[in-house]
Short mmCIF file of C-alpha atoms and ligand atoms in Angstrom, two decimals:
data_model
loop_
_atom_site.label_atom_id
_atom_site.label_comp_id
_atom_site.label_asym_id
_atom_site.label_seq_id
_atom_site.Cartn_x
_atom_site.Cartn_y
_atom_site.Cartn_z
CA MET A 15 85.39 139.01 -79.67
CA ASP A 16 88.78 137.30 -79.54
CA VAL A 17 89.08 136.55 -75.87
CA ARG A 18 92.47 137.33 -74.36
CA VAL A 19 93.01 136.84 -70.65
CA ARG A 20 96.06 136.85 -68.46
CA TYR A 21 97.44 135.51 -65.24
CA ALA A 22 99.61 138.24 -63.77
CA PRO A 23 101.38 137.01 -60.66
CA SER A 24 104.02 138.92 -58.75
CA PRO A 25 106.94 136.61 -58.01
CA THR A 26 107.15 137.52 -54.35
CA GLY A 27 106.31 134.13 -52.86
CA LEU A 28 105.41 130.56 -53.72
CA GLN A 29 102.36 129.97 -55.91
CA HIS A 30 99.37 130.02 -53.57
CA ILE A 31 96.48 127.67 -54.25
CA GLY A 32 94.22 130.75 -54.57
CA GLY A 33 96.48 132.12 -57.28
CA VAL A 34 96.46 128.76 -58.99
CA ARG A 35 92.67 128.91 -59.05
CA THR A 36 92.78 132.38 -60.62
CA ALA A 37 95.13 131.01 -63.27
CA LEU A 38 92.91 127.98 -63.93
CA PHE A 39 89.77 130.10 -64.30
CA ASN A 40 91.58 132.31 -66.79
CA TYR A 41 93.01 129.35 -68.64
CA PHE A 42 89.72 127.46 -68.89
CA PHE A 43 87.81 130.58 -69.85
CA ALA A 44 90.30 131.25 -72.66
CA LYS A 45 90.18 127.67 -73.90
CA SER A 46 86.40 127.42 -73.76
CA GLN A 47 86.15 130.59 -75.84
CA GLY A 48 88.86 129.67 -78.32
CA GLY A 49 90.83 132.58 -76.89
CA LYS A 50 94.35 133.16 -75.65
CA PHE A 51 95.81 132.72 -72.18
CA ILE A 52 98.76 134.92 -71.36
CA LEU A 53 101.28 134.88 -68.56
CA ARG A 54 102.60 138.24 -67.46
CA VAL A 55 105.15 138.53 -64.70
CA GLU A 56 104.46 141.59 -62.55
CA ASP A 57 107.82 142.16 -60.94
CA THR A 58 107.77 145.91 -60.36
CA ASP A 59 108.20 145.40 -56.63
CA GLN A 60 111.88 144.61 -56.90
CA GLU A 61 112.37 144.52 -53.14
CA ARG A 62 109.99 141.63 -52.67
CA TYR A 63 110.93 139.88 -55.93
CA SER A 64 112.73 136.56 -55.69
CA ASP A 65 114.21 134.22 -58.29
CA GLU A 66 112.91 131.29 -56.30
CA SER A 67 109.32 132.53 -56.66
CA LEU A 68 109.71 132.94 -60.39
CA GLN A 69 111.13 129.44 -60.71
CA ASP A 70 108.30 128.13 -58.54
CA LEU A 71 105.80 129.73 -60.92
CA TYR A 72 107.24 127.86 -63.89
CA ASP A 73 107.65 124.60 -61.96
CA THR A 74 104.11 124.53 -60.63
CA PHE A 75 102.41 125.15 -63.96
CA LYS A 76 104.64 122.62 -65.64
CA TRP A 77 103.57 120.12 -63.00
CA LEU A 78 99.92 121.00 -63.63
CA ASP A 79 100.55 120.69 -67.37
CA ILE A 80 98.95 124.09 -67.93
CA HIS A 81 100.49 126.14 -70.70
CA TRP A 82 100.13 129.73 -71.80
CA ASP A 83 99.88 130.92 -75.39
CA GLU A 84 102.06 133.93 -74.73
CA GLY A 85 104.50 134.59 -71.92
CA PRO A 86 108.09 135.32 -70.96
CA ASP A 87 109.31 131.83 -71.81
CA VAL A 88 107.31 131.25 -75.00
CA GLY A 89 107.26 134.82 -76.31
CA GLY A 90 104.41 136.32 -78.30
CA GLU A 91 103.29 139.33 -80.28
CA PHE A 92 103.33 141.66 -77.29
CA ALA A 93 106.66 140.70 -75.74
CA PRO A 94 108.29 141.35 -73.38
CA TYR A 95 105.92 139.80 -70.83
CA VAL A 96 108.00 140.75 -67.81
CA GLN A 97 107.21 144.18 -66.45
CA SER A 98 110.75 145.06 -65.42
CA GLU A 99 111.65 144.81 -69.11
CA ARG A 100 108.94 147.25 -70.13
CA GLN A 101 110.05 150.37 -68.30
CA ALA A 102 110.39 152.49 -71.42
CA ILE A 103 106.68 152.02 -72.23
CA TYR A 104 105.62 152.97 -68.72
CA GLN A 105 107.80 156.05 -68.76
CA GLU A 106 106.41 157.14 -72.09
CA TYR A 107 102.82 156.79 -70.91
CA ALA A 108 103.41 158.33 -67.51
CA GLN A 109 104.83 161.30 -69.36
CA LYS A 110 101.72 161.39 -71.51
CA LEU A 111 99.55 161.62 -68.41
CA ILE A 112 101.68 164.48 -67.12
CA ASP A 113 101.46 166.28 -70.46
CA ASP A 114 97.68 165.87 -70.48
CA GLY A 115 97.34 167.16 -66.91
CA MET A 116 96.17 163.78 -65.60
CA ALA A 117 99.21 163.18 -63.39
CA TYR A 118 101.83 165.33 -61.73
CA TYR A 119 105.28 165.31 -60.17
CA CYS A 120 105.49 165.13 -56.40
CA TYR A 121 108.68 166.18 -54.64
CA CYS A 122 107.63 165.44 -51.07
CA SER A 123 110.30 163.73 -48.99
CA SER A 124 109.55 160.50 -47.22
CA GLU A 125 110.04 162.38 -43.93
CA ARG A 126 107.30 164.83 -44.86
CA LEU A 127 104.94 162.03 -45.85
CA GLN A 128 105.69 160.20 -42.63
CA GLN A 129 104.97 163.35 -40.59
CA LEU A 130 101.75 163.82 -42.48
CA ARG A 131 100.65 160.31 -41.60
CA GLU A 132 101.46 160.80 -37.95
CA GLN A 133 99.53 164.07 -37.83
CA GLN A 134 96.53 162.44 -39.48
CA VAL A 135 96.57 159.64 -36.97
CA ALA A 136 97.06 161.99 -33.98
CA SER A 137 94.25 164.32 -35.03
CA LYS A 138 92.03 161.38 -36.00
CA SER A 139 91.60 163.22 -39.28
CA SER A 140 89.02 161.72 -41.61
CA THR A 141 91.27 162.37 -44.59
CA GLN A 142 93.95 159.75 -44.81
CA GLY A 143 96.88 159.61 -47.15
CA TYR A 144 98.61 162.13 -49.32
CA ASP A 145 97.45 165.76 -48.99
CA ARG A 146 97.93 166.56 -52.68
CA ALA A 147 100.45 169.26 -51.76
CA CYS A 148 102.22 169.05 -55.12
CA ARG A 149 99.11 168.82 -57.27
CA ASP A 150 99.15 172.45 -58.29
CA LEU A 151 102.81 173.44 -58.14
CA THR A 152 103.78 176.34 -60.36
CA ALA A 153 106.51 175.97 -62.94
CA GLU A 154 108.77 178.07 -60.68
CA GLN A 155 108.20 175.88 -57.65
CA ARG A 156 108.98 172.79 -59.70
CA ALA A 157 112.13 174.37 -61.09
CA GLU A 158 113.21 175.14 -57.53
CA TYR A 159 112.83 171.52 -56.44
CA GLU A 160 114.58 170.30 -59.57
CA LYS A 161 117.45 172.65 -58.81
CA GLN A 162 117.80 171.00 -55.44
CA GLY A 163 118.24 167.73 -57.28
CA ILE A 164 115.13 166.12 -55.79
CA LEU A 165 113.92 163.20 -57.87
CA PRO A 166 110.12 163.30 -58.02
CA VAL A 167 107.58 160.53 -58.06
CA ILE A 168 104.57 160.76 -60.38
CA ARG A 169 101.09 160.77 -58.88
CA LEU A 170 97.77 160.18 -60.57
CA LYS A 171 95.21 162.99 -60.31
CA VAL A 172 92.18 161.33 -58.80
CA PRO A 173 89.12 163.53 -59.31
CA GLU A 174 88.09 165.11 -56.01
CA LYS A 175 84.38 165.06 -56.73
CA GLY A 176 81.98 162.71 -58.42
CA VAL A 177 81.74 158.98 -58.65
CA THR A 178 83.74 156.31 -60.47
CA ALA A 179 81.96 153.12 -61.44
CA PHE A 180 82.69 149.95 -63.35
CA ASP A 181 80.75 146.84 -64.21
CA ASP A 182 81.69 143.44 -62.96
CA ILE A 183 80.18 140.41 -64.67
CA LEU A 184 79.52 138.71 -61.36
CA LEU A 185 79.03 141.54 -58.93
CA GLY A 186 77.21 144.08 -61.10
CA THR A 187 78.05 147.76 -60.95
CA ILE A 188 80.71 148.73 -58.42
CA LYS A 189 80.62 152.44 -57.50
CA ARG A 190 82.99 154.54 -55.43
CA GLN A 191 82.80 158.18 -54.41
CA ASN A 192 85.97 159.71 -55.80
CA SER A 193 86.49 161.30 -52.40
CA ASP A 194 86.84 157.77 -50.98
CA ILE A 195 89.51 156.74 -53.46
CA SER A 196 93.13 156.88 -52.34
CA PRO A 197 94.18 160.50 -52.93
CA ASP A 198 96.57 160.57 -55.84
CA PRO A 199 98.53 157.32 -55.57
CA VAL A 200 102.06 157.10 -56.86
CA ILE A 201 102.12 155.56 -60.33
CA MET A 202 105.84 155.98 -60.99
CA LYS A 203 108.53 155.83 -58.36
CA SER A 204 111.47 158.21 -58.29
CA ASP A 205 113.75 155.51 -59.71
CA GLY A 206 111.62 155.31 -62.83
CA MET A 207 109.95 152.02 -61.88
CA PRO A 208 106.16 152.03 -62.25
CA THR A 209 103.88 150.87 -59.44
CA TYR A 210 101.44 148.02 -59.93
CA HIS A 211 98.55 150.27 -61.00
CA LEU A 212 100.26 151.97 -63.91
CA ALA A 213 102.04 148.92 -65.24
CA ASN A 214 98.94 146.75 -64.92
CA VAL A 215 96.71 149.17 -66.83
CA ILE A 216 99.21 149.89 -69.59
CA ASP A 217 99.97 146.21 -70.10
CA ASP A 218 96.36 145.08 -70.11
CA HIS A 219 95.66 147.73 -72.73
CA PHE A 220 98.59 147.01 -75.01
CA MET A 221 98.38 143.26 -74.62
CA LYS A 222 94.76 143.60 -75.75
CA ILE A 223 93.37 141.87 -72.67
CA THR A 224 89.60 141.56 -73.02
CA HIS A 225 88.62 140.18 -69.60
CA ILE A 226 90.18 140.52 -66.19
CA LEU A 227 89.49 137.55 -63.96
CA ARG A 228 91.24 138.15 -60.67
CA ALA A 229 90.75 137.78 -56.93
CA GLN A 230 88.22 139.96 -55.14
CA GLU A 231 90.95 141.54 -53.08
CA TRP A 232 91.72 143.62 -56.17
CA ILE A 233 88.29 145.28 -56.25
CA PRO A 234 89.57 148.40 -54.43
CA SER A 235 92.06 148.91 -57.28
CA GLY A 236 89.24 148.82 -59.84
CA PRO A 237 88.10 152.45 -59.61
CA LEU A 238 91.68 153.66 -59.72
CA HIS A 239 92.33 151.65 -62.84
CA VAL A 240 89.14 152.92 -64.46
CA ILE A 241 90.25 156.49 -63.75
CA MET A 242 93.52 155.70 -65.51
CA TYR A 243 91.83 154.12 -68.52
CA LYS A 244 89.74 157.29 -68.82
CA ALA A 245 92.79 159.48 -68.45
CA PHE A 246 94.46 157.62 -71.31
CA GLY A 247 91.25 157.64 -73.36
CA TRP A 248 91.20 153.81 -73.44
CA GLU A 249 88.33 151.36 -73.03
CA PRO A 250 88.73 149.25 -69.85
CA PRO A 251 88.55 145.45 -70.17
CA ILE A 252 85.57 143.52 -68.81
CA TYR A 253 85.96 142.81 -65.11
CA CYS A 254 85.14 139.62 -63.27
CA HIS A 255 86.33 139.50 -59.66
CA LEU A 256 86.45 135.96 -58.39
CA PRO A 257 84.88 134.72 -55.16
CA MET A 258 87.23 134.41 -52.22
CA VAL A 259 88.70 131.08 -51.18
CA MET A 260 87.87 130.33 -47.55
CA GLY A 261 88.69 127.66 -45.04
CA LYS A 262 85.81 125.66 -43.58
CA ASP A 263 85.69 128.11 -40.67
CA GLY A 264 84.81 130.98 -43.00
CA GLN A 265 88.22 132.62 -42.64
CA LYS A 266 90.44 133.42 -45.58
CA LEU A 267 92.43 130.31 -46.48
CA SER A 268 95.79 130.35 -44.69
CA LYS A 269 98.46 128.06 -43.34
CA ARG A 270 96.30 127.44 -40.26
CA HIS A 271 93.99 125.41 -42.48
CA GLY A 272 96.70 123.31 -44.12
CA SER A 273 99.01 123.56 -47.09
CA THR A 274 98.52 126.71 -49.13
CA SER A 275 101.40 126.76 -51.60
CA LEU A 276 101.08 124.41 -54.53
CA ARG A 277 104.59 123.22 -53.78
CA ASP A 278 103.37 121.87 -50.45
CA PHE A 279 100.36 120.18 -52.03
CA ILE A 280 102.76 118.46 -54.41
CA LYS A 281 104.91 117.31 -51.52
CA ASP A 282 101.83 116.06 -49.67
CA GLY A 283 101.20 113.72 -52.57
CA TYR A 284 98.37 115.24 -54.57
CA LEU A 285 98.00 114.54 -58.26
CA PRO A 286 97.66 117.34 -60.79
CA GLU A 287 94.37 115.87 -62.02
CA ALA A 288 92.87 116.15 -58.55
CA ILE A 289 94.15 119.67 -57.96
CA ILE A 290 92.85 120.89 -61.31
CA ASN A 291 89.48 119.22 -60.84
CA TYR A 292 88.89 120.20 -57.23
CA VAL A 293 90.35 123.69 -57.29
CA THR A 294 88.21 124.60 -60.28
CA MET A 295 85.15 123.47 -58.33
CA VAL A 296 85.91 125.96 -55.55
CA GLY A 297 83.70 128.78 -56.75
CA TRP A 298 82.51 127.21 -59.99
CA SER A 299 80.11 124.43 -60.82
CA TYR A 300 78.83 122.91 -64.01
CA ASP A 301 75.48 121.79 -62.65
CA ASP A 302 74.15 120.49 -59.37
CA SER A 303 75.56 117.02 -59.67
CA ARG A 304 78.58 116.51 -61.86
CA GLU A 305 81.85 116.56 -59.93
CA PHE A 306 84.43 114.88 -62.13
CA PHE A 307 86.12 116.87 -64.85
CA THR A 308 89.36 116.29 -66.64
CA LYS A 309 91.40 119.22 -67.84
CA GLU A 310 90.09 118.53 -71.34
CA ASP A 311 86.47 118.56 -70.08
CA LEU A 312 86.98 121.90 -68.40
CA GLU A 313 88.63 123.36 -71.50
CA GLN A 314 85.26 122.78 -73.17
CA LEU A 315 82.74 123.26 -70.40
CA PHE A 316 84.01 126.12 -68.28
CA SER A 317 81.92 129.27 -68.36
CA ILE A 318 82.03 132.56 -66.50
CA GLU A 319 78.26 132.48 -65.97
CA LYS A 320 78.62 129.55 -63.62
CA ILE A 321 81.13 131.12 -61.31
CA ASN A 322 79.52 131.57 -57.88
CA LYS A 323 79.20 134.91 -56.19
CA ALA A 324 79.52 133.43 -52.75
CA PRO A 325 82.96 132.62 -51.35
CA GLY A 326 84.25 129.17 -52.20
CA VAL A 327 85.06 126.83 -49.33
CA PHE A 328 88.30 124.92 -49.64
CA ASP A 329 87.71 121.51 -48.10
CA TYR A 330 90.94 119.54 -47.73
CA LYS A 331 89.02 116.35 -46.98
CA LYS A 332 87.11 116.66 -50.21
CA LEU A 333 90.32 117.27 -52.13
CA GLN A 334 91.82 114.15 -50.57
CA TRP A 335 88.79 112.18 -51.64
CA PHE A 336 89.19 113.43 -55.21
CA ASN A 337 92.85 112.54 -55.04
CA GLY A 338 92.03 109.00 -53.95
CA GLN A 339 89.69 108.68 -56.91
CA TYR A 340 92.39 109.80 -59.32
CA ILE A 341 94.94 107.49 -57.69
CA ARG A 342 92.63 104.54 -58.43
CA GLN A 343 92.57 105.50 -62.08
CA LYS A 344 96.33 105.00 -62.38
CA SER A 345 97.74 101.76 -63.65
CA ASP A 346 99.81 99.82 -61.14
CA SER A 347 103.04 100.73 -62.85
CA GLN A 348 102.13 104.41 -63.05
CA LEU A 349 101.29 104.40 -59.38
CA ALA A 350 104.50 102.56 -58.50
CA GLU A 351 106.45 105.29 -60.24
CA LEU A 352 104.47 108.01 -58.45
CA VAL A 353 104.94 106.62 -54.94
CA LEU A 354 108.58 105.65 -55.39
CA PRO A 355 110.03 109.04 -54.40
CA TYR A 356 108.09 108.88 -51.10
CA LEU A 357 109.50 105.44 -50.33
CA GLN A 358 112.97 106.66 -51.20
CA ASP A 359 112.61 109.76 -49.01
CA ALA A 360 111.49 107.55 -46.14
CA GLY A 361 114.60 105.44 -46.63
CA PHE A 362 112.53 102.29 -47.34
CA VAL A 363 114.01 101.69 -50.76
CA SER A 364 117.26 102.75 -52.38
CA ASN A 365 117.81 104.93 -55.42
CA PRO A 366 118.06 103.16 -57.79
CA THR A 367 115.89 100.39 -56.45
CA THR A 368 117.07 96.79 -56.11
CA ASP A 369 115.29 93.86 -57.78
CA LYS A 370 114.02 92.71 -54.41
CA GLN A 371 112.54 96.17 -53.71
CA ASN A 372 110.93 96.26 -57.13
CA GLN A 373 109.42 92.90 -56.39
CA ILE A 374 107.89 94.18 -53.15
CA LEU A 375 106.64 97.32 -54.86
CA PHE A 376 105.07 95.29 -57.62
CA GLN A 377 103.13 93.22 -55.11
CA LEU A 378 102.35 96.12 -52.83
CA ILE A 379 100.68 98.51 -55.28
CA PRO A 380 97.57 96.46 -56.09
CA ILE A 381 96.78 95.86 -52.43
CA VAL A 382 97.19 99.48 -51.29
CA LYS A 383 95.73 101.26 -54.30
CA GLU A 384 92.24 101.34 -52.82
CA ARG A 385 93.49 102.86 -49.58
CA LEU A 386 95.68 105.73 -50.64
CA ARG A 387 94.27 109.22 -50.50
CA LEU A 388 97.66 110.89 -50.84
CA LEU A 389 100.69 109.42 -52.56
CA SER A 390 102.54 110.03 -49.30
CA ASP A 391 100.14 107.63 -47.51
CA ILE A 392 102.26 104.87 -49.03
CA VAL A 393 104.84 105.40 -46.28
CA ALA A 394 102.52 104.59 -43.39
CA VAL A 395 100.78 101.66 -45.09
CA SER A 396 103.95 99.97 -46.22
CA GLU A 397 106.34 100.71 -43.40
CA PHE A 398 106.11 97.21 -41.90
CA LEU A 399 107.00 95.59 -45.20
CA PHE A 400 110.30 97.41 -45.32
CA LYS A 401 111.04 97.99 -41.67
CA GLY A 402 109.21 95.20 -39.86
CA PRO A 403 106.40 95.72 -37.33
CA LYS A 404 106.26 99.01 -35.43
CA GLU A 405 106.96 98.91 -31.67
CA TYR A 406 103.69 98.04 -29.94
CA GLU A 407 102.36 97.19 -26.48
CA ALA A 408 101.44 93.56 -25.75
CA GLU A 409 97.88 94.67 -24.88
CA LEU A 410 97.30 95.68 -28.48
CA LEU A 411 97.25 91.96 -29.37
CA ILE A 412 94.23 91.22 -27.17
CA PRO A 413 90.96 91.27 -29.12
CA LYS A 414 88.08 93.31 -27.65
CA LYS A 415 86.37 91.63 -24.68
CA LYS A 416 88.98 88.86 -24.74
CA GLN A 417 91.86 87.77 -22.54
CA ALA A 418 95.60 87.49 -23.12
CA SER A 419 95.18 83.72 -23.19
CA ASP A 420 92.76 84.03 -26.16
CA ALA A 421 95.36 86.02 -28.04
CA ALA A 422 98.00 83.43 -27.15
CA ALA A 423 95.79 80.68 -28.57
CA ILE A 424 95.28 82.57 -31.81
CA ILE A 425 99.01 83.18 -32.18
CA ALA A 426 99.78 79.53 -31.59
CA SER A 427 97.26 78.59 -34.26
CA LEU A 428 98.56 81.21 -36.68
CA LYS A 429 102.08 79.88 -36.49
CA SER A 430 101.08 76.68 -38.16
CA SER A 431 97.97 77.81 -40.07
CA ILE A 432 99.69 80.44 -42.16
CA LEU A 433 102.37 78.17 -43.53
CA PRO A 434 100.47 76.93 -46.62
CA ILE A 435 99.44 80.49 -47.56
CA PHE A 436 102.82 81.31 -49.03
CA ASP A 437 102.31 78.88 -51.88
CA MET A 438 98.73 79.89 -52.69
CA SER A 439 97.14 82.51 -54.93
CA ASP A 440 95.57 85.45 -53.09
CA SER A 441 92.00 84.22 -53.48
CA ASP A 442 92.89 80.66 -52.47
CA ALA A 443 94.73 82.03 -49.44
CA GLU A 444 91.70 84.07 -48.45
CA ALA A 445 89.34 81.09 -48.69
CA TYR A 446 91.78 78.83 -46.92
CA ILE A 447 92.28 81.14 -43.96
CA VAL A 448 88.54 81.70 -43.52
CA GLU A 449 87.99 77.98 -43.39
CA GLU A 450 90.88 77.47 -41.02
CA ILE A 451 89.48 80.09 -38.65
CA SER A 452 86.04 78.54 -38.52
CA ASN A 453 87.44 74.99 -38.20
CA GLN A 454 89.34 76.10 -35.15
CA GLY A 455 86.40 77.98 -33.68
CA PHE A 456 87.88 81.47 -33.64
CA LYS A 457 86.12 84.67 -34.62
CA THR A 458 87.33 85.99 -37.98
CA GLY A 459 87.68 89.58 -36.76
CA ASP A 460 89.72 88.57 -33.72
CA TYR A 461 91.94 86.24 -35.66
CA LEU A 462 92.81 88.68 -38.40
CA MET A 463 93.31 91.49 -35.89
CA VAL A 464 95.89 89.51 -33.97
CA LEU A 465 97.66 88.69 -37.23
CA ARG A 466 97.56 92.32 -38.27
CA VAL A 467 99.03 93.62 -35.01
CA ALA A 468 101.73 90.95 -34.96
CA LEU A 469 102.85 91.75 -38.49
CA THR A 470 102.48 95.51 -38.56
CA GLY A 471 102.40 96.69 -34.96
CA SER A 472 99.19 98.51 -35.79
CA THR A 473 95.46 97.85 -35.93
CA VAL A 474 95.20 99.33 -39.41
CA SER A 475 96.97 97.89 -42.41
CA PRO A 476 96.47 96.94 -46.02
CA PRO A 477 94.53 93.67 -46.52
CA ILE A 478 96.47 91.43 -44.22
CA VAL A 479 96.30 88.07 -45.96
CA GLU A 480 97.78 89.62 -49.11
CA SER A 481 100.32 91.57 -47.06
CA ILE A 482 101.56 88.48 -45.31
CA LYS A 483 102.68 86.99 -48.61
CA ILE A 484 104.68 90.07 -49.47
CA PHE A 485 106.13 90.05 -45.98
CA GLY A 486 107.41 86.54 -46.54
CA LYS A 487 107.42 83.34 -44.53
CA GLU A 488 110.49 83.94 -42.42
CA LYS A 489 109.67 87.46 -41.38
CA SER A 490 106.06 86.50 -40.65
CA LEU A 491 107.06 83.65 -38.40
CA ALA A 492 109.62 85.85 -36.63
CA ALA A 493 106.96 88.49 -36.05
CA LEU A 494 104.60 85.87 -34.63
CA ASP A 495 107.35 84.71 -32.27
CA VAL A 496 107.81 88.24 -31.02
CA ALA A 497 104.05 88.54 -30.53
CA GLU A 498 103.94 85.25 -28.67
CA ASN A 499 106.67 86.32 -26.24
CA LYS A 500 104.89 89.59 -25.64
CA ILE A 501 101.57 87.98 -24.88
CA LEU A 502 103.06 85.26 -22.70
CA SER A 503 104.65 87.92 -20.54
CA LEU A 504 101.11 89.03 -19.63
CA ILE A 505 99.94 85.61 -18.58
N1 LIG B 617 100.23 141.28 -59.83
C1 LIG B 617 98.92 141.20 -59.27
C2 LIG B 617 98.90 139.98 -58.34
O1 LIG B 617 99.92 139.64 -57.84
C3 LIG B 617 97.90 141.10 -60.38
C4 LIG B 617 96.52 141.48 -59.98
C5 LIG B 617 95.67 141.59 -61.23
O2 LIG B 617 95.32 140.52 -61.75
O3 LIG B 617 95.41 142.69 -61.67
O4 LIG B 617 97.94 139.33 -58.10
ZN1 LIG B 618 104.20 166.06 -52.93
#
């Protein structure tokens, strides 16, 4: 079988990380099978459509470096791939359903439908939804409505009795009593625009889609779609509804948990490699141990059989860890380029950068590389280099279980001890300072902590002996003077 799968987003919001996972599963399944991956834009809901969402769709997949074989921008045998450009096909096939007695015109006004809903709620009626009033209109009744100029919608005839079933690769057979299926949903609106169900089924059929991998929230649409395939006399594709994506608390992933749109993940400073790797592991695994996969690996190794049935848990911490790993794989110059926009946004460096700034960046990258989990972490770890030490309380300078006078002694020592460092290599500087500390009878931890606080205003920083060289002699001595004044004020 020539596998053909599609990602079929509706451009009504920013690309959600759950949608991205659906796209990746489809993409990797296609690639692993030597098949085709298709992008179809489902924009039949014109009220909720936005240009920004469509642009976001293109931007995010470009950033991920994921490409489709057929789609609105690249074309293909079954173009157009945008539903709003395919109205003629939907109209033709809706008409066919009418002609075959599988669908019918409904002339009910929105007021009548609203009243019906209210009555059903008031009487706690067990039947919900449309009452099929127009299902068996006579030709005369229809002519009467037409004469009044009422534009009808088209509704699908859902069988009133029996069962509709379909097979899902992961979940097995899914069965619904027809009496439980939404009574006769609208498949074509009065303005001639199809609804999701009709357009989706027609397009999957004509675009020769072989497998539907989509989120589990679409399961309730399954029986309806199968009824339509039957009504058209078409074979439905193979279904595979994907496990949900949950937060760690077992709730559906939402903004409460953290970023959800890919755009926000990008802003946060994630790398595409980490997103692709981690997001594919939410609900899929290769075996019990292997965690690292490049896009190229997954193009080979992905398989539907290894998708989990159970919901996937989206663990932001784990994703950050992956991101850190991928950051470490970058060369220093690649990483410098990646973090630069964050430094520019923070106002630490100009755009374009000056030689002096480039110099700092060049020295900074190797010492922070091991510590970044997000590209945006660069701002916090390097702030002191560009802006000087943060404001801090004098007490912060006092090592644990020590007095202000101990801190004062360390600062006094530092002021002279650090001077030779500026002319040494990093490893010489390290060895020198260790020796200096022990010669003078201080504790290494205390000594370096005082230095760290004086230079950065914080108890966490990149390796401090390396940082001090980037900071420079003058600024370091000035910072130690400030620290000295602070600590003396406590004595
Ligand atoms: N347009 C639907 C969505 O926004 C597609 C669902 C499907 O894959 O059938 O997710
Ligand atoms: Zn009606």
